[in-house]
């Protein structure tokens, strides 16, 4: 062992890490305080006294919101669900509208305006993010409880400080000076304010809420838990026998009662009941009696609450959150939970009850629906009717936004966890199309680098989304691929016009209910990564490249072997694969065209100049130049429209004067679109001169619409049929080398650029002549 790693020697990284850990815990935990000190702290920071639903709401709201585009709509999303506390590892991608309704419900429950009797239910198919929601809630609440505003407190008792030899414990006796430090924490995270008598507590809360500017008042209605009640009554009886006048002060003296903070986690403020957990309903709910402890403790002829385990899901979740995972496995328990939300009380045993303050949340797959409906034909005599009435359903769906699905697929394949907090549309498109290099094991001790080519993950994401969309409401003249594009960016560009998604009136309740789950896609890609493709190249490792068509073919083939799909689903999904192939063809063709014509892009200044001349031409005005105002130049506009835009030829002009066709194009595609864009993006100091004309969407789409006619016009000797192996010293050979270099500069490897360009040219040469 080297000196740098020797614990305690004061040198090297070990000491630094220990100091970091000390600082971390120092900022997390506080010294225990008296009850009066806690009350003073609550008046300074009321959030630390929040009841369960309010605390959960505060934690979610504390991390703020961000704007996201989902299903073609811009929505405000709570960052809490991006799992920032864990660097996005368990972020819930998509389903923002569902999560927002969940927060709205929490707000209603916390403010006691309704739904207090409801059990919040998250339902949905497998692999839709329900388990991630559970982990995200745990991570976020744990992190929030470490902040100043999110501190969570409970009480601990020291009964051994009295002269009575009977200690408050889970067994065993302490003697001598140890009694002064014989502290036992409430096993169910009892709220410190629950120590006060009800009338005093109500007055205290009224004053606390008056002093707070929060939109949801604090409500603490629970009495002390049985364990703490045992300590309180023991101390009260002791001091009453001694004739103490200020009885409450004596019982809550810092020698007997302290308020301590704790970090929220599973078992401490968060209760989670897993599918494999068993036991009687009472054991799963609150815990069980420990016979050995009953014998050891002085129970005075009754069951002593000190001898209870308090390890049930409600006991662990008291004070904050109770989650029943895979609820169909605990359908019998759900009926026992019926009265918990509104009554806030459960029984440990006959005559021994426990008040509970927790937000109930259950998670299930659709099989719970079947379990709840098994007596539906009985109608009014359905024994589960009361339970169904108490469940407030929030349904998770499969993602129907391509960019989100692409992000999810990358997360499934790699350790990328950072959420794509990207608002710029072009930057988001780049992430969707981006390639991915993955190291896979190739035999004992051997690692091989595999490449998912650009658009490969995008192809898988698009195909997955296409299987999840409802095809019945697609209007005539459009197809399901158009609908997928609308759900991804919110609009369609149609010959320079932008059609927003609201014009289509889709019923979003039908979307994302069925389809290919991300786990299927992940497994298909993972298998491909371990199989070399059957293709060769004399210089490039093309066999290590996974192309979009490789993934689509494998996904279609895998439909027939996967037991999760019905025969009807297989047939339907297989039929939608061609649309995904069309999507990939368009994207890759655009890449190759842009690379081929990279040296002929139009300067932004040229675009702005053209638009200014068109504006002046339409308004019979002049254009401002450095030499002063001049008339708009008809020849300049004609050259731009014929050579740069490629929209017209000589027959569309009389000399340099535009025909009606050109005039209509200028007014409808340029001027009208500019006015619309300028109006939508105006502010108080708006002027047309302030608009960057080169960034107008209609102009941008026109400029991006390079076609093969441009290639033919510029390169007369180019022949796509020669692309695979072009003769030396030909224009095709030169163009291929330049195009490959340009594709590599845009994110391709040489191997993927070679394969992609070959695939594109194979399509092009069929229509070239």
XYZ file of C-alpha atoms in Angstrom:
769
model
C 0.000 0.000 0.000
C 1.453 3.350 -1.016
C 1.642 6.344 1.272
C -0.900 8.215 -0.820
C -3.524 5.598 0.060
C -2.667 5.013 3.698
C -5.701 5.926 5.831
C -5.030 8.509 8.470
C -1.550 9.572 7.369
C -2.812 13.035 6.367
C -1.610 12.819 2.766
C -2.978 11.845 -0.596
C -6.499 11.520 -1.933
C -7.841 9.484 0.997
C -7.701 12.451 3.345
C -9.335 14.703 0.753
C -12.220 12.306 0.205
C -12.762 11.958 3.929
C -12.878 15.731 4.281
C -15.362 15.971 1.431
C -17.546 13.349 3.118
C -17.317 15.242 6.423
C -18.352 18.478 4.727
C -21.211 16.704 2.967
C -22.635 15.245 6.165
C -21.971 18.437 8.082
C -24.272 20.276 5.723
C -26.898 17.537 5.851
C -27.403 16.921 9.547
C -28.013 19.337 12.393
C -27.591 19.104 16.122
C -30.830 18.017 17.830
C -32.869 20.948 19.139
C -35.529 21.543 21.733
C -39.207 21.623 20.807
C -39.377 25.395 21.369
C -36.314 25.905 19.143
C -38.012 23.895 16.411
C -41.142 26.069 16.667
C -38.986 29.185 16.316
C -37.263 27.647 13.271
C -40.648 26.818 11.728
C -41.725 30.461 11.965
C -38.505 31.424 10.177
C -38.836 28.679 7.526
C -42.435 27.364 7.490
C -41.580 24.769 4.822
C -39.854 22.573 7.416
C -43.212 21.980 9.125
C -45.084 20.979 5.956
C -47.445 18.033 6.029
C -46.851 15.113 3.641
C -48.646 16.215 0.460
C -47.448 19.809 0.840
C -43.868 18.661 1.387
C -44.006 16.521 -1.763
C -45.461 19.473 -3.686
C -42.808 21.845 -2.315
C -40.043 19.435 -3.323
C -41.341 19.207 -6.899
C -41.835 22.961 -7.248
C -38.474 23.791 -5.670
C -36.559 22.732 -8.783
C -38.478 25.006 -11.163
C -39.801 24.319 -14.663
C -38.628 24.344 -18.260
C -40.393 24.495 -21.626
C -40.572 21.260 -23.638
C -42.123 20.270 -26.961
C -44.122 17.054 -26.699
C -46.766 15.699 -29.054
C -46.397 18.903 -31.041
C -47.297 21.114 -28.056
C -45.114 23.390 -25.942
C -45.592 22.520 -22.278
C -44.096 23.599 -18.984
C -42.349 20.667 -17.330
C -41.221 20.374 -13.707
C -37.466 19.811 -13.650
C -37.928 17.554 -10.621
C -38.971 14.761 -13.009
C -35.693 15.121 -14.919
C -34.012 13.621 -11.830
C -31.466 16.450 -11.457
C -30.545 15.136 -8.019
C -29.096 12.026 -9.674
C -27.772 13.642 -12.869
C -30.801 12.441 -14.825
C -30.195 8.716 -14.287
C -33.854 8.045 -13.500
C -35.469 10.898 -15.392
C -39.032 10.328 -16.536
C -38.885 11.148 -20.242
C -42.087 12.483 -21.735
C -45.556 12.088 -20.207
C -45.291 15.722 -19.102
C -49.038 16.327 -19.335
C -49.658 13.321 -17.055
C -47.054 14.504 -14.539
C -48.510 18.019 -14.557
C -51.955 16.626 -13.729
C -50.348 14.655 -10.900
C -48.861 17.873 -9.488
C -52.226 19.609 -9.849
C -53.802 16.804 -7.821
C -51.117 17.175 -5.167
C -51.839 20.888 -4.977
C -55.549 20.212 -4.480
C -54.920 17.548 -1.832
C -52.304 19.605 0.024
C -54.604 22.632 0.181
C -57.471 20.373 1.391
C -59.695 21.566 -1.437
C -60.688 18.041 -2.456
C -59.417 14.623 -3.535
C -58.159 13.943 -0.019
C -59.874 10.556 -0.143
C -58.140 9.608 -3.386
C -55.314 7.128 -3.889
C -53.166 8.368 -6.767
C -52.717 5.616 -9.326
C -50.089 5.452 -12.087
C -51.042 2.925 -14.715
C -49.614 2.063 -18.115
C -47.883 -0.519 -20.284
C -44.477 -1.886 -19.432
C -41.414 0.301 -20.166
C -43.292 3.606 -20.050
C -41.366 5.120 -17.139
C -43.430 4.133 -14.095
C -40.500 2.544 -12.270
C -38.352 5.536 -13.172
C -40.977 7.754 -11.549
C -40.606 5.829 -8.300
C -36.814 6.184 -8.332
C -37.050 9.822 -9.391
C -39.371 10.571 -6.453
C -36.984 8.873 -4.029
C -33.939 10.696 -5.420
C -35.653 14.072 -5.521
C -37.125 13.859 -2.027
C -33.827 12.663 -0.594
C -32.016 15.597 -2.185
C -34.661 18.124 -1.144
C -34.480 16.940 2.485
C -30.792 17.932 2.499
C -31.587 21.555 1.630
C -32.373 24.240 4.194
C -35.993 24.643 3.062
C -36.492 20.907 2.766
C -35.237 19.834 6.190
C -37.415 17.082 7.645
C -37.758 16.613 11.394
C -39.074 14.103 13.884
C -38.832 13.540 17.634
C -36.742 11.305 19.850
C -37.290 10.394 23.496
C -35.133 9.717 26.536
C -37.216 8.190 29.314
C -34.243 6.663 31.088
C -33.348 10.107 32.473
C -36.118 9.660 35.056
C -35.630 7.725 38.282
C -37.863 4.951 36.965
C -35.796 1.919 35.938
C -38.138 0.953 33.125
C -36.517 2.283 29.974
C -38.134 3.030 26.661
C -36.384 0.704 24.253
C -36.628 -2.246 21.927
C -35.250 -4.511 24.645
C -32.255 -4.581 26.931
C -31.488 -2.350 29.907
C -28.850 0.347 30.243
C -27.260 1.296 33.505
C -25.175 4.027 35.035
C -24.214 7.112 33.047
C -25.443 5.545 29.807
C -29.005 6.483 30.777
C -28.364 10.142 30.038
C -27.885 9.302 26.348
C -30.568 6.615 26.009
C -32.407 8.265 23.071
C -35.003 6.497 20.937
C -36.386 8.048 17.771
C -40.014 7.797 16.736
C -40.079 4.707 14.484
C -42.622 6.345 12.152
C -41.135 9.835 11.764
C -43.725 11.524 14.010
C -44.192 15.227 13.222
C -42.749 17.414 16.017
C -45.941 19.500 16.195
C -47.967 16.363 16.957
C -46.540 16.562 20.512
C -48.724 19.607 21.246
C -52.293 19.145 22.517
C -54.817 19.544 19.647
C -56.150 22.958 20.708
C -52.689 24.425 21.178
C -51.505 22.898 17.908
C -54.442 24.421 16.013
C -53.615 27.871 17.416
C -49.932 27.422 16.596
C -50.686 26.370 13.002
C -53.019 29.315 12.488
C -50.266 31.705 13.558
C -47.700 29.840 11.440
C -49.872 30.001 8.318
C -50.613 33.682 8.909
C -46.892 34.367 8.983
C -46.256 32.290 5.867
C -46.711 33.504 2.308
C -47.146 29.991 0.938
C -50.056 29.205 -1.403
C -50.832 26.001 0.509
C -51.360 26.194 4.302
C -49.673 23.727 6.641
C -51.980 21.140 8.223
C -50.881 18.764 11.003
C -53.857 16.809 12.365
C -52.100 13.672 13.545
C -51.653 12.617 17.152
C -48.441 11.086 18.452
C -47.629 7.609 17.211
C -48.150 4.746 19.718
C -44.431 4.403 20.435
C -44.059 8.116 21.238
C -47.393 8.127 23.087
C -46.004 5.420 25.374
C -43.046 7.672 26.213
C -45.218 10.776 26.641
C -47.705 9.042 28.957
C -44.936 7.446 31.010
C -43.315 10.853 31.567
C -46.636 12.585 32.174
C -47.597 10.005 34.789
C -44.220 10.286 36.476
C -44.315 14.099 36.758
C -47.971 14.181 37.728
C -47.208 11.871 40.648
C -44.420 14.247 41.641
C -46.897 17.154 41.632
C -45.171 19.082 38.855
C -47.228 22.159 37.876
C -45.905 22.844 34.373
C -46.563 19.340 33.175
C -46.108 19.817 29.404
C -42.828 21.663 29.919
C -41.549 18.856 32.122
C -42.513 16.136 29.650
C -40.987 18.009 26.686
C -37.902 19.168 28.522
C -34.785 18.783 26.317
C -33.622 16.067 28.691
C -36.574 13.943 27.554
C -37.588 15.215 24.129
C -35.487 16.430 21.224
C -36.306 17.342 17.651
C -33.864 15.954 15.111
C -33.643 16.171 11.360
C -33.370 13.150 9.144
C -32.620 12.538 5.485
C -35.672 11.246 3.660
C -35.125 7.807 2.161
C -36.798 4.450 1.746
C -37.790 3.363 5.237
C -37.611 6.928 6.594
C -40.466 8.962 5.180
C -40.784 6.853 2.035
C -42.440 3.463 2.186
C -42.194 1.150 -0.819
C -44.113 -2.134 -1.038
C -42.569 -4.324 -3.724
C -44.276 -7.068 -5.694
C -42.322 -9.792 -3.893
C -43.148 -8.562 -0.370
C -45.444 -10.942 1.468
C -47.157 -11.298 4.838
C -50.597 -10.587 6.220
C -52.264 -7.290 5.248
C -51.427 -5.832 8.649
C -47.776 -6.852 8.369
C -47.487 -5.283 4.935
C -49.322 -2.140 6.018
C -47.903 -1.287 9.428
C -45.749 -4.120 10.779
C -46.070 -6.934 13.310
C -45.761 -7.716 16.987
C -42.480 -9.117 18.275
C -43.307 -11.813 20.876
C -39.811 -11.810 22.337
C -40.028 -8.081 23.011
C -43.451 -8.423 24.633
C -41.913 -10.813 27.136
C -38.962 -8.513 27.869
C -40.903 -5.262 28.222
C -43.101 -4.335 31.146
C -46.390 -4.318 29.242
C -48.607 -4.007 32.300
C -51.098 -6.583 31.097
C -51.468 -5.193 27.576
C -49.675 -5.101 24.266
C -46.885 -2.584 24.557
C -46.396 -0.475 21.367
C -42.665 -0.619 22.028
C -42.828 -4.288 20.975
C -44.169 -3.520 17.498
C -41.866 -3.684 14.463
C -43.237 -0.630 12.545
C -41.731 -1.958 9.314
C -44.906 -1.912 7.212
C -45.189 0.336 4.181
C -47.377 2.941 5.927
C -45.052 3.077 8.926
C -42.023 3.626 6.702
C -43.860 6.189 4.583
C -45.453 8.082 7.437
C -44.668 11.762 7.136
C -44.301 11.806 3.366
C -44.902 9.135 0.706
C -46.197 5.571 0.459
C -45.708 3.678 -2.814
C -47.290 0.325 -3.645
C -45.305 -1.033 -6.570
C -46.817 -3.534 -8.995
C -50.136 -3.018 -7.254
C -51.865 -5.958 -8.963
C -49.792 -8.234 -6.692
C -51.316 -6.480 -3.657
C -54.923 -6.108 -4.807
C -56.108 -7.517 -1.480
C -54.212 -4.794 0.342
C -55.712 -1.963 -1.692
C -59.105 -2.546 -0.100
C -57.493 -2.190 3.329
C -56.192 1.219 2.245
C -59.636 2.589 1.401
C -60.081 4.734 4.494
C -56.465 5.689 5.055
C -56.358 8.818 2.832
C -59.362 10.606 4.350
C -59.308 9.164 7.899
C -55.529 9.144 8.183
C -55.532 6.275 10.649
C -54.666 2.552 10.766
C -54.767 -0.078 13.500
C -51.839 -1.891 15.026
C -54.195 -4.012 17.068
C -57.478 -3.820 18.914
C -57.559 -0.546 20.777
C -54.192 0.566 19.396
C -54.383 2.873 16.417
C -51.853 5.037 14.631
C -52.445 8.300 12.805
C -50.801 8.394 9.393
C -49.815 11.403 7.290
C -48.675 10.131 3.918
C -49.412 10.566 0.245
C -50.566 7.240 -1.149
C -49.389 6.326 -4.626
C -49.789 3.000 -6.391
C -48.070 1.843 -9.590
C -49.323 -0.923 -11.834
C -49.337 -2.428 -15.290
C -52.682 -2.750 -17.104
C -53.309 -6.106 -15.398
C -54.667 -4.222 -12.381
C -57.514 -2.977 -14.581
C -58.474 -6.584 -15.239
C -58.265 -7.367 -11.518
C -60.528 -4.431 -10.663
C -63.077 -5.310 -13.347
C -63.504 -8.992 -12.502
C -66.810 -8.276 -10.729
C -67.931 -5.476 -13.056
C -70.906 -7.498 -14.346
C -72.436 -7.361 -10.868
C -72.875 -3.604 -11.309
C -74.235 -2.205 -8.035
C -73.051 -5.251 -6.055
C -69.460 -5.058 -7.268
C -67.337 -5.507 -4.087
C -64.524 -3.485 -5.676
C -66.704 -0.529 -6.612
C -65.703 1.514 -3.557
C -62.026 0.894 -4.296
C -62.361 1.913 -7.938
C -64.103 5.103 -6.859
C -61.163 5.992 -4.611
C -58.476 5.470 -7.274
C -57.420 8.574 -9.204
C -55.878 7.233 -12.401
C -52.905 8.796 -14.200
C -52.010 6.818 -17.303
C -48.463 6.690 -18.640
C -48.195 6.152 -22.384
C -45.448 5.213 -24.790
C -43.534 8.203 -26.121
C -44.878 9.642 -29.363
C -42.177 12.272 -29.895
C -39.243 11.025 -31.979
C -36.626 13.157 -30.214
C -37.688 11.821 -26.799
C -37.689 8.229 -28.032
C -34.212 8.701 -29.536
C -32.995 10.060 -26.210
C -34.533 7.098 -24.387
C -32.944 4.556 -26.742
C -29.511 6.123 -26.233
C -30.029 5.966 -22.453
C -30.930 2.287 -22.705
C -27.791 1.497 -24.719
C -25.236 3.666 -22.901
C -24.571 5.405 -19.611
C -25.777 8.741 -21.026
C -28.115 10.128 -18.384
C -28.082 13.893 -18.869
C -31.506 15.070 -19.976
C -31.595 16.830 -23.337
C -32.509 20.284 -22.084
C -32.314 21.762 -25.584
C -34.709 24.391 -26.910
C -33.077 25.094 -30.281
C -34.800 22.943 -32.895
C -31.739 22.480 -35.082
C -29.561 21.455 -32.132
C -32.184 18.892 -31.118
C -32.281 17.477 -34.641
C -28.511 17.051 -34.543
C -28.782 15.012 -31.358
C -31.475 12.803 -32.857
C -29.445 12.074 -36.020
C -26.132 11.718 -34.185
C -24.119 8.482 -34.516
C -23.131 6.380 -31.545
C -19.925 4.436 -30.929
C -20.157 1.531 -28.490
C -17.453 -0.829 -27.271
C -18.616 -4.451 -27.169
C -16.829 -7.566 -26.013
C -15.571 -9.704 -28.874
C -14.217 -12.880 -27.373
C -12.198 -13.338 -24.177
C -10.529 -10.062 -23.244
C -11.155 -8.471 -26.642
C -13.073 -5.210 -27.094
C -14.439 -4.095 -30.450
C -15.673 -0.605 -31.334
C -19.025 -0.718 -33.160
C -20.708 2.257 -34.792
C -24.392 3.047 -35.041
C -24.361 5.231 -38.149
C -26.016 8.654 -38.231
C -29.827 8.313 -38.343
C -29.678 4.723 -37.039
C -31.124 5.558 -33.648
C -33.453 8.089 -35.279
C -34.774 5.308 -37.527
C -35.492 3.060 -34.558
C -37.145 5.949 -32.722
C -39.299 6.903 -35.705
C -40.398 3.312 -36.302
C -41.291 2.915 -32.617
C -43.335 6.125 -32.691
C -45.111 5.113 -35.912
C -46.346 1.922 -34.217
C -47.770 3.962 -31.344
C -49.785 6.509 -33.310
C -53.457 6.174 -34.149
C -53.809 6.021 -37.930
C -57.552 6.509 -38.101
C -57.599 10.301 -37.741
C -54.962 11.125 -40.377
C -56.676 13.474 -42.869
C -56.720 12.852 -46.620
C -53.562 13.968 -48.370
C -51.362 13.090 -45.379
C -49.924 9.880 -43.971
C -48.801 8.570 -40.610
C -45.269 9.836 -41.227
C -46.638 13.365 -41.500
C -48.399 12.838 -38.191
C -45.170 11.643 -36.572
C -43.396 14.764 -37.850
C -46.184 16.931 -36.437
C -45.873 15.261 -33.043
C -42.112 15.789 -33.134
C -41.850 19.490 -34.039
C -45.433 20.780 -34.022
C -45.713 21.765 -37.698
C -45.250 20.694 -41.312
C -43.420 22.720 -43.949
C -45.409 22.462 -47.155
C -43.781 24.308 -50.061
C -42.677 27.114 -47.809
C -45.926 27.299 -45.826
C -45.990 26.141 -42.235
C -49.050 24.175 -41.092
C -49.345 23.959 -37.311
C -50.500 20.785 -35.551
C -53.593 22.530 -34.144
C -55.031 22.607 -37.664
C -55.413 18.809 -37.589
C -57.384 18.288 -34.357
C -55.825 14.971 -33.340
C -57.332 13.103 -30.388
C -54.266 12.573 -28.200
C -56.108 10.195 -25.868
C -55.676 7.464 -28.478
C -51.922 7.911 -28.882
C -49.213 5.832 -27.231
C -51.539 3.186 -25.803
C -49.966 0.355 -27.806
C -46.773 -0.031 -29.790
C -43.200 -1.243 -29.709
C -41.651 -0.768 -26.222
C -38.159 0.632 -25.898
C -36.948 -2.582 -24.266
C -37.665 -4.473 -27.491
C -35.724 -1.903 -29.535
C -32.825 -1.976 -27.081
C -32.566 -5.769 -27.242
C -32.672 -5.783 -31.053
C -29.863 -3.209 -31.303
C -27.810 -4.948 -28.607
C -27.969 -8.189 -30.570
C -26.930 -6.429 -33.781
C -23.904 -4.971 -32.011
C -22.628 -8.495 -31.415
C -23.072 -9.571 -35.031
C -20.804 -8.353 -37.812
C -22.623 -7.271 -40.958
C -22.136 -9.327 -44.131
C -20.384 -6.617 -46.148
C -16.746 -5.892 -46.943
C -14.562 -3.055 -48.202
C -10.862 -3.252 -49.149
C -9.898 -0.348 -46.864
C -12.772 0.526 -44.491
C -14.255 -1.546 -41.608
C -17.781 -1.374 -43.016
C -18.702 -4.663 -41.338
C -18.582 -2.891 -37.956
C -21.142 -0.264 -38.960
C -24.821 -0.713 -38.068
C -26.963 1.151 -40.591
C -30.538 2.387 -40.098
C -31.855 -0.281 -42.479
C -30.061 -2.973 -40.442
C -32.020 -1.922 -37.357
C -35.349 -1.598 -39.155
C -34.973 -5.014 -40.796
C -34.038 -6.609 -37.470
C -36.957 -4.963 -35.672
C -39.449 -6.195 -38.256
C -37.969 -9.696 -38.123
C -38.018 -9.643 -34.327
C -41.744 -8.887 -34.215
C -42.517 -12.504 -35.090
C -40.417 -13.951 -32.271
C -41.419 -11.560 -29.480
C -44.257 -12.951 -27.333
C -45.387 -9.465 -26.271
C -47.063 -8.791 -29.641
C -50.327 -10.289 -30.832
C -50.748 -11.544 -34.388
C -52.755 -8.441 -35.312
C -50.104 -6.147 -33.804
C -47.325 -7.872 -35.734
C -49.163 -7.374 -39.019
C -49.959 -3.741 -38.263
C -46.462 -2.815 -37.084
C -44.759 -4.583 -39.976
C -46.809 -2.511 -42.405
C -45.542 0.730 -40.874
C -41.853 -0.085 -41.338
C -41.832 1.272 -44.899
C -42.725 4.742 -43.584
C -39.693 4.601 -41.285
C -37.548 3.605 -44.263
C -38.918 6.562 -46.202
C -38.020 8.834 -43.293
C -34.441 7.526 -43.266
C -34.103 7.836 -47.046
C -35.141 11.490 -46.909
C -32.778 12.291 -44.034
C -29.754 10.585 -45.540
C -30.427 12.000 -48.974
C -30.514 15.480 -47.446
C -27.156 14.802 -45.774
C -25.506 13.648 -48.998
C -26.997 16.500 -51.021
C -25.799 19.052 -48.473
C -22.325 17.519 -48.599
C -22.283 17.457 -52.420
C -23.336 21.109 -52.622
C -21.435 22.303 -49.574
C -19.356 24.701 -51.654
C -22.430 26.316 -53.150
C -24.417 27.405 -50.123
C -26.034 30.812 -50.322
C -24.572 33.577 -48.182
C -26.946 34.975 -45.582
C -26.274 38.508 -46.811
C -27.391 37.466 -50.297
C -30.662 36.134 -48.886
C -31.339 39.326 -46.955
C -30.530 41.402 -50.016
C -32.962 39.418 -52.174
C -35.797 39.747 -49.629
C -35.223 43.499 -49.320
C -35.416 43.891 -53.106
C -38.638 41.841 -53.220
C -40.174 43.996 -50.482
C -39.232 47.187 -52.320
C -40.511 45.773 -55.625
C -43.912 44.933 -54.116
C -44.261 48.307 -52.400
C -42.993 50.316 -55.359
C -40.234 51.650 -53.125
C -36.466 51.923 -53.207
C -33.705 49.979 -51.457
C -31.303 51.762 -49.127
C -27.635 51.199 -50.079
C -24.311 52.793 -49.159
C -24.661 54.960 -52.277
C -28.162 56.016 -51.332
C -31.639 54.781 -52.343
C -31.858 52.758 -55.568
C -34.653 50.989 -57.436
C -34.987 47.223 -56.824
C -32.897 45.309 -59.343
C -35.094 42.943 -61.461
C -32.049 41.091 -62.824
C -30.666 40.428 -59.352
C -34.005 39.016 -58.198
C -34.299 36.881 -61.321
C -30.797 35.412 -60.915
C -31.455 34.566 -57.275
C -34.746 32.842 -58.100
C -33.339 30.860 -61.019
C -29.807 30.055 -59.897
C -29.967 30.032 -56.107
C -33.524 28.907 -55.469
C -33.894 26.899 -58.657
C -37.623 27.673 -58.702
C -37.903 29.186 -62.189
C -36.249 29.309 -65.636
C -36.122 31.781 -68.559
C -39.690 30.989 -69.650
C -40.967 32.486 -66.375
C -39.647 35.959 -67.214
C -40.046 38.538 -69.965
C -36.458 39.598 -70.104
C -35.928 40.352 -66.416
C -39.571 41.184 -65.709
C -41.440 38.497 -63.718
C -44.518 36.749 -65.073
C -47.640 36.292 -62.932
C -46.290 32.966 -61.640
C -43.150 34.621 -60.267
C -45.132 37.561 -58.872
C -47.445 35.183 -57.022
C -44.454 33.309 -55.606
C -42.858 36.513 -54.313
C -46.048 37.735 -52.665
C -47.335 34.418 -51.258
C -44.118 32.592 -50.376
C -41.868 35.484 -49.412
C -43.771 38.621 -48.405
C -46.789 36.987 -46.731
C -44.609 34.551 -44.790
C -42.260 37.338 -43.734
C -45.162 39.428 -42.443
C -46.559 36.471 -40.524
C -43.203 35.618 -38.971
C -42.433 39.248 -38.135
C -45.832 39.710 -36.513
C -45.516 36.533 -34.421
C -42.050 37.558 -33.220
C -42.665 41.247 -32.575
C -41.981 43.034 -29.307
C -42.523 46.580 -28.041
C -39.653 48.027 -30.069
C -40.365 45.952 -33.159
C -39.365 47.122 -36.601
C -38.985 45.075 -39.779
C -35.371 46.197 -39.992
C -34.715 44.358 -36.725
C -35.626 40.971 -38.197
C -32.788 38.743 -39.368
C -34.300 38.023 -42.760
C -32.030 35.049 -43.367
C -33.618 33.214 -40.434
C -37.221 33.469 -41.585
C -38.546 29.881 -41.588
C -39.937 30.055 -45.120
C -36.668 31.393 -46.517
C -34.677 28.841 -44.549
C -36.790 25.983 -45.876
C -36.395 27.261 -49.447
C -32.632 27.467 -49.040
C -32.417 23.998 -47.530
C -34.382 22.494 -50.415
C -31.384 21.515 -52.492
C -32.301 19.006 -55.152
C -30.632 16.687 -57.599
C -31.500 19.174 -60.326
C -28.967 21.529 -58.712
C -26.348 18.757 -58.833
C -27.125 18.024 -62.487
C -26.976 21.734 -63.367
C -23.649 22.308 -61.628
C -21.903 19.023 -62.500
C -22.720 17.947 -66.033
C -20.279 15.006 -66.022
C -21.437 13.569 -62.695
C -22.731 9.974 -62.889
C -24.252 8.385 -59.746
C -23.999 4.928 -61.360
C -20.198 5.183 -61.002
C -20.284 6.155 -57.318
C -19.281 2.821 -55.788
C -16.041 2.641 -57.774
C -15.629 5.823 -59.834
C -12.937 5.923 -62.559
C -9.887 7.945 -61.626
C -9.646 11.597 -62.639
C -13.369 11.938 -63.295
C -15.770 14.488 -61.909
C -17.603 11.713 -60.082
C -14.353 10.601 -58.403
C -13.533 14.134 -57.318
C -17.066 14.787 -56.039
C -17.124 11.533 -54.107
C -13.864 12.323 -52.290
C -15.115 15.809 -51.412
C -18.513 14.490 -50.303
C -16.996 11.805 -48.066
C -14.731 14.419 -46.448
C -17.709 16.717 -45.886
C -19.817 13.913 -44.372
C -16.965 13.051 -42.008
C -16.829 16.706 -40.971
C -20.562 16.458 -40.218
C -20.275 13.475 -37.861
C -19.908 10.419 -40.071
C -16.952 8.085 -40.032
C -15.362 7.214 -43.376
C -16.986 3.787 -43.240
C -20.484 5.062 -42.480
C -20.089 7.891 -45.013
C -19.138 5.346 -47.689
C -22.094 3.097 -46.900
C -24.588 5.943 -46.562
C -23.569 7.660 -49.778
C -23.713 4.326 -51.637
C -27.255 3.729 -50.360
C -28.333 7.206 -51.445
C -26.744 6.930 -54.892
C -28.360 3.543 -55.391
C -31.732 5.263 -55.021
C -30.723 8.274 -57.129
C -29.344 6.416 -60.131
C -32.693 4.710 -60.671
C -34.279 8.074 -61.429
C -31.234 9.993 -62.710
C -31.874 9.509 -66.429
